[in-house]
Tab-separated table of C-alpha atoms in Angstrom:
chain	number	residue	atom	x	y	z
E	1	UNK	CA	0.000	0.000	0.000
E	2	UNK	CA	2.000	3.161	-1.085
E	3	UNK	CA	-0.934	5.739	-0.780
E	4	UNK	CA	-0.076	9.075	0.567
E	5	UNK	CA	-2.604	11.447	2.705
E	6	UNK	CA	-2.819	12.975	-0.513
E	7	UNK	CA	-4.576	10.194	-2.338
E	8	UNK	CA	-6.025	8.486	0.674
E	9	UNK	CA	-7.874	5.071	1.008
E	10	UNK	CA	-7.768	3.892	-2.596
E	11	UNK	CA	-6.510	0.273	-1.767
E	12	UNK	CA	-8.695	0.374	1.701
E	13	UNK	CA	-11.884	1.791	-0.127
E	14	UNK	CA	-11.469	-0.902	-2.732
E	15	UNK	CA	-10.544	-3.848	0.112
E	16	UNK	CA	-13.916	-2.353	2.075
E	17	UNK	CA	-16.332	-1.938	-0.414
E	18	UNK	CA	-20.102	-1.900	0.961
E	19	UNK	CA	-18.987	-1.765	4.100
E	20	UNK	CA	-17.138	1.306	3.773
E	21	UNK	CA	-19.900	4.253	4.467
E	22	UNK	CA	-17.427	7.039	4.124
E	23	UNK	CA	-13.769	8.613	4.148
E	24	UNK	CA	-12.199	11.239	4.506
E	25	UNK	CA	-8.975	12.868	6.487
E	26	UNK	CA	-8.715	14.635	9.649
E	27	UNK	CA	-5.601	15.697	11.758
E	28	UNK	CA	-3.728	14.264	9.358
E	29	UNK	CA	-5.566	11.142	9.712
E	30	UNK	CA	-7.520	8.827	7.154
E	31	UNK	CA	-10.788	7.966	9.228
E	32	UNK	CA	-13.224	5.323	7.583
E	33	UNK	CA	-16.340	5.090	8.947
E	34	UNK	CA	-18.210	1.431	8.295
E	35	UNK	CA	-21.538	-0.039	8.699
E	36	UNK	CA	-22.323	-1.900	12.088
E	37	UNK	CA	-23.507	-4.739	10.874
E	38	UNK	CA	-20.451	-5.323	8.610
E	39	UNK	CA	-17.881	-3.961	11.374
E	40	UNK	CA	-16.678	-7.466	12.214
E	41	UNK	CA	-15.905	-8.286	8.537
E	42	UNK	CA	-14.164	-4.754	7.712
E	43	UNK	CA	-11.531	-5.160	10.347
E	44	UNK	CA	-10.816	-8.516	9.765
E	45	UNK	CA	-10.251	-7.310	5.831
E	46	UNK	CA	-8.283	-4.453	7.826
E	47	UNK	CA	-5.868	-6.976	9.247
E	48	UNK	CA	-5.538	-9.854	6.682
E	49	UNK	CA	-6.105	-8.301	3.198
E	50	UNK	CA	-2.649	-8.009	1.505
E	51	UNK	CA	-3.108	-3.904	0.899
E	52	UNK	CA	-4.284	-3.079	4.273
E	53	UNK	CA	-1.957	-5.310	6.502
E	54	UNK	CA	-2.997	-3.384	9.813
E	55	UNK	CA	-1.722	-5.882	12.423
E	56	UNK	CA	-2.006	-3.783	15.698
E	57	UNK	CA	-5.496	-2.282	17.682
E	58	UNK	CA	-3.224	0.452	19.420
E	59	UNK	CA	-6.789	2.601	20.684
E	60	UNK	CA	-10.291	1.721	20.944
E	61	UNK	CA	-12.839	4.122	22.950
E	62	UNK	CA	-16.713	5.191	23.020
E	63	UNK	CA	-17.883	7.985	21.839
E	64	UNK	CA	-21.226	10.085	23.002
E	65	UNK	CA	-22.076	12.420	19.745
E	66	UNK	CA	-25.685	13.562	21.825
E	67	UNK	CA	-24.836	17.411	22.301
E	68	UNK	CA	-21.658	17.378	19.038
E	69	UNK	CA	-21.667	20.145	17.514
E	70	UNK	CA	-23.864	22.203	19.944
E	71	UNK	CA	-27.138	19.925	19.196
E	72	UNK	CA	-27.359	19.823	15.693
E	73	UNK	CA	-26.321	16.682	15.139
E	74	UNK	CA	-28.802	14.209	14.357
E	75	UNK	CA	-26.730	10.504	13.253
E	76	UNK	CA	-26.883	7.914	16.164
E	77	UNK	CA	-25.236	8.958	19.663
E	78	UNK	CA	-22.773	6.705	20.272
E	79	UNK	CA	-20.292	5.365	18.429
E	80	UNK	CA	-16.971	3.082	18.572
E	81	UNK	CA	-13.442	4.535	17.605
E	82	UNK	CA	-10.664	2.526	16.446
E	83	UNK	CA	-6.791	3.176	15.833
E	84	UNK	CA	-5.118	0.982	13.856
E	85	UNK	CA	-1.305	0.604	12.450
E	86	UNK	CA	0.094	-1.246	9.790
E	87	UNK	CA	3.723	-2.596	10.476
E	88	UNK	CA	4.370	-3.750	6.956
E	89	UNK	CA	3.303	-0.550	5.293
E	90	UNK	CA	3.859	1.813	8.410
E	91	UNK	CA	0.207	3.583	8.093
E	92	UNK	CA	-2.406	4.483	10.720
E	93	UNK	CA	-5.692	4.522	9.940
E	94	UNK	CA	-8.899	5.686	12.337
E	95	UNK	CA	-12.469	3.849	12.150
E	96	UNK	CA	-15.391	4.575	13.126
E	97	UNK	CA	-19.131	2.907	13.742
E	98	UNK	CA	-22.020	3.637	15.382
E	99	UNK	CA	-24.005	1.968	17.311
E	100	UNK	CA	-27.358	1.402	15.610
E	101	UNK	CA	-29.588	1.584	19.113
E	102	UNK	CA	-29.086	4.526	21.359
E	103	UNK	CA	-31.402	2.780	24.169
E	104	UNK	CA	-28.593	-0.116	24.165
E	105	UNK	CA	-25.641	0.822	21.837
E	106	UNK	CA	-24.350	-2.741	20.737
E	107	UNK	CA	-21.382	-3.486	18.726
E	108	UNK	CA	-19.486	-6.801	17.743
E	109	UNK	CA	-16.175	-7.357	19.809
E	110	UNK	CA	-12.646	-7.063	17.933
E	111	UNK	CA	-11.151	-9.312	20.867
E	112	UNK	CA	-11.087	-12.684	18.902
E	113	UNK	CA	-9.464	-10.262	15.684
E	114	UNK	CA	-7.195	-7.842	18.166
E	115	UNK	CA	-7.080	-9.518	21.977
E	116	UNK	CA	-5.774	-6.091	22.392
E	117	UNK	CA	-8.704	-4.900	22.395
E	118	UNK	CA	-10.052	-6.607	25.475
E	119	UNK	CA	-9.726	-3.843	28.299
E	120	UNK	CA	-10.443	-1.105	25.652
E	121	UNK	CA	-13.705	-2.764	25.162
E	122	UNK	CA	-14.492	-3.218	28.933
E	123	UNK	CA	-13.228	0.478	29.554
E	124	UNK	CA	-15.870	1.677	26.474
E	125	UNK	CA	-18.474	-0.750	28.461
E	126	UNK	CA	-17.981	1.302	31.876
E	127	UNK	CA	-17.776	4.508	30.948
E	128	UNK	CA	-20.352	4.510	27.503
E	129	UNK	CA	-22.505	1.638	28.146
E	130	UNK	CA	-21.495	-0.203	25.143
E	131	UNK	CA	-21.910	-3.518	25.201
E	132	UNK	CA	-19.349	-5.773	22.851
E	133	UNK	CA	-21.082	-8.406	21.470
E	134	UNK	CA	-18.833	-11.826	21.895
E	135	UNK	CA	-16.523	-10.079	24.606
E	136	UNK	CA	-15.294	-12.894	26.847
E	137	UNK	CA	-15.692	-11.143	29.720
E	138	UNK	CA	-17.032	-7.826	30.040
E	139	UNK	CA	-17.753	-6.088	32.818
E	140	UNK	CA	-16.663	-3.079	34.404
E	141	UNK	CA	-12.715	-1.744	34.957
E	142	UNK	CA	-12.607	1.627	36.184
E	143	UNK	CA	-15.666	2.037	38.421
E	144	UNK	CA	-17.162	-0.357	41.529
E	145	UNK	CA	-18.837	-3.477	40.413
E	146	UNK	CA	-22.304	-1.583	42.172
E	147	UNK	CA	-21.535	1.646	40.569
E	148	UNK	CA	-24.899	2.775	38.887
E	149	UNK	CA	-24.839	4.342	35.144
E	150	UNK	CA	-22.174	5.283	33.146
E	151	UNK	CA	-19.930	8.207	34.037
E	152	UNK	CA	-19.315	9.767	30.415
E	153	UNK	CA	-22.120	9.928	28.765
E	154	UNK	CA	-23.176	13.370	28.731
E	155	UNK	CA	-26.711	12.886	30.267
E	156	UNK	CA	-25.214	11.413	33.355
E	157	UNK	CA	-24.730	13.744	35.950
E	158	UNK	CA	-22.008	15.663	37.341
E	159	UNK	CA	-22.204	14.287	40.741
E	160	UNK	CA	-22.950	11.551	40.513
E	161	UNK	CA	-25.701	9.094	41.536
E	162	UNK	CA	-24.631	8.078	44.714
E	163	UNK	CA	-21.707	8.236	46.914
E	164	UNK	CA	-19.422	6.059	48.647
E	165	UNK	CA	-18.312	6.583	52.709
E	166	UNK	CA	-17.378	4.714	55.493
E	167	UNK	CA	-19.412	3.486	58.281
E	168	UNK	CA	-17.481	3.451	61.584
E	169	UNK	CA	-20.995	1.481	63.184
E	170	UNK	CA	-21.487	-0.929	60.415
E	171	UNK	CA	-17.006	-0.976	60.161
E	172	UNK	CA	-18.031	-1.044	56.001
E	173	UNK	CA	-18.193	0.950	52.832
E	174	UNK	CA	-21.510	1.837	52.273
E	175	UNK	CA	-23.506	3.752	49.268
E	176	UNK	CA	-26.195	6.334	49.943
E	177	UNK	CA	-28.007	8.890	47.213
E	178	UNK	CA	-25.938	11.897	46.611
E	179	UNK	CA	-26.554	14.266	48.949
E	180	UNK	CA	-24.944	17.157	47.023
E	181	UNK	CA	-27.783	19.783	45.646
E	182	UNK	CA	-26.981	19.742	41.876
E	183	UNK	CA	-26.124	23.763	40.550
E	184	UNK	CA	-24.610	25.446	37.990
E	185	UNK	CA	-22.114	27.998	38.923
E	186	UNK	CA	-22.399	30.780	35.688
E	187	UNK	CA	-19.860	33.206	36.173
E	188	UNK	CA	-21.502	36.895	36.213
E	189	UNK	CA	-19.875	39.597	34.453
E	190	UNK	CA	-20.737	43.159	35.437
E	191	UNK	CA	-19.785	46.049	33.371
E	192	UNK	CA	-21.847	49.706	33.144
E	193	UNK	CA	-22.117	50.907	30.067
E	194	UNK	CA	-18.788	52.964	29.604
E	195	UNK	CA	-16.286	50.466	30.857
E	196	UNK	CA	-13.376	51.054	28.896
E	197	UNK	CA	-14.571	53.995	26.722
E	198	UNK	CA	-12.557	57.080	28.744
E	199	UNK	CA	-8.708	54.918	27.861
C-alpha cells in the first residue's frame, strides 16, 4: 500500500467496499467510517487483506455524539473509535461505527481479531454503556462493580448518583443517594455601560 494522505484510502476503499460508508482525512488522519452490521468483517479485511496489513489495535474508545456540535447533530449517539497501524506498510488509519440503538448501543467485539482490544472494550463498556457483542468477559474496569450508570455519557450527571463513605458502626463501605444539591455555577460579568470607553 504506497498511498499518501494525498490520495487516501484507494486500496482500503477498494478492500472495504459496501462496508465502507465514508472517508475522509482529519488531523492528518484517514478515518473510515463502516456499517455496524459489517464492522466485524471490515476489520478482519483491515488486518488480513494483503493492501491493508494493519496488524495492531493500538486505541479503541466510546464515543457520546448527543450534544456534538452544539445539538445539531442528528446521526446515532454513540459510536466506537478505532486506531489501527500497519507494520508492513507503516500507516495508521482511524475507524469509526455507530451503534445502531441509542437505548442499548451494541457493537461486535474485535477481541477474537485484536485480543488487544479486550480492556479497551471493557473500559468503552464502563464509561459509555457499550456492550461488545462476543466479549469474553465484560464487565466493568474503572468504576465499583455496584456503581450505577455510566460516568461519560453526557446525560449522566455531574455528581454523581450516589456516593461512597465509610461506616465506623457498620465498620463497612456503604452507598447512599448523593446528597450534594446539583447547581450550575455561571460566572456573572458586570460592566456599566462605559467600561473602557474614557482609555
Amino acid at each position: 500500500m504506497s498511498q499518501t494522505l494525498d490520495t487516501p484510502a484507494l486500496p482500503l476503499e477498494t478492500a472495504l467496499g459496501d462496508a465502507l460508508v465514508q472517508s475522509f482525512v482529519r488531523l492528518g488522519e484517514l478515518t473510515l467510517v463502516v456499517k455496524a452490521q459489517h464492522y466485524e468483517a471490515a476489520m478482519r479485511t483491515l488486518r488480513d487483506h494483503p493492501d491493508c496489513r494493519f496488524e495492531q489495535l493500538i486505541d479503541l474508545c466510546g464515543m457520546d455524539y448527543s450534544d456534538y456540535g452544539d445539538g445539531i447533530w442528528e446521526g446515532p449517539r454513540f459510536a466506537v473509535v478505532v486506531h489501527l497501524l500497519s507494520l508492513t506498510y507503516n500507516q495508521r488509519v482511524r475507524v469509526r461505527v455507530f451503534c445502531p440503538d441509542d437505548a442499548l448501543p451494541v457493537v461486535a467485539s474485535m477481541v477474537d481479531i485484536w485480543p488487544s482490544a479486550n480492556w479497551f472494550e471493557r473500559e468503552a463498556f464502563d464509561l459509555y454503556g457499550i456492550v461488545f457483542e462476543g466479549h469474553p468477559d465484560l464487565r466493568r474496569i474503572l468504576t465499583d462493580y455496584g456503581f450505577i450508570g455510566h460516568p461519560f455519557r453526557k446525560d449522566f450527571p455531574l455528581s454523581g448518583n450516589v456516593e461512597m463513605r465509610y461506616d465506623p458502626t457498620q465498620q463497612r463501605v456503604i452507598y447512599q443517594p448523593v446528597s450534594i444539591e446539583p447547581r450550575e455555577i455561571v460566572p456573572r460579568i458586570v460592566r456599566d455601560e462605559s467600561y473602557g470607553a474614557g482609555r
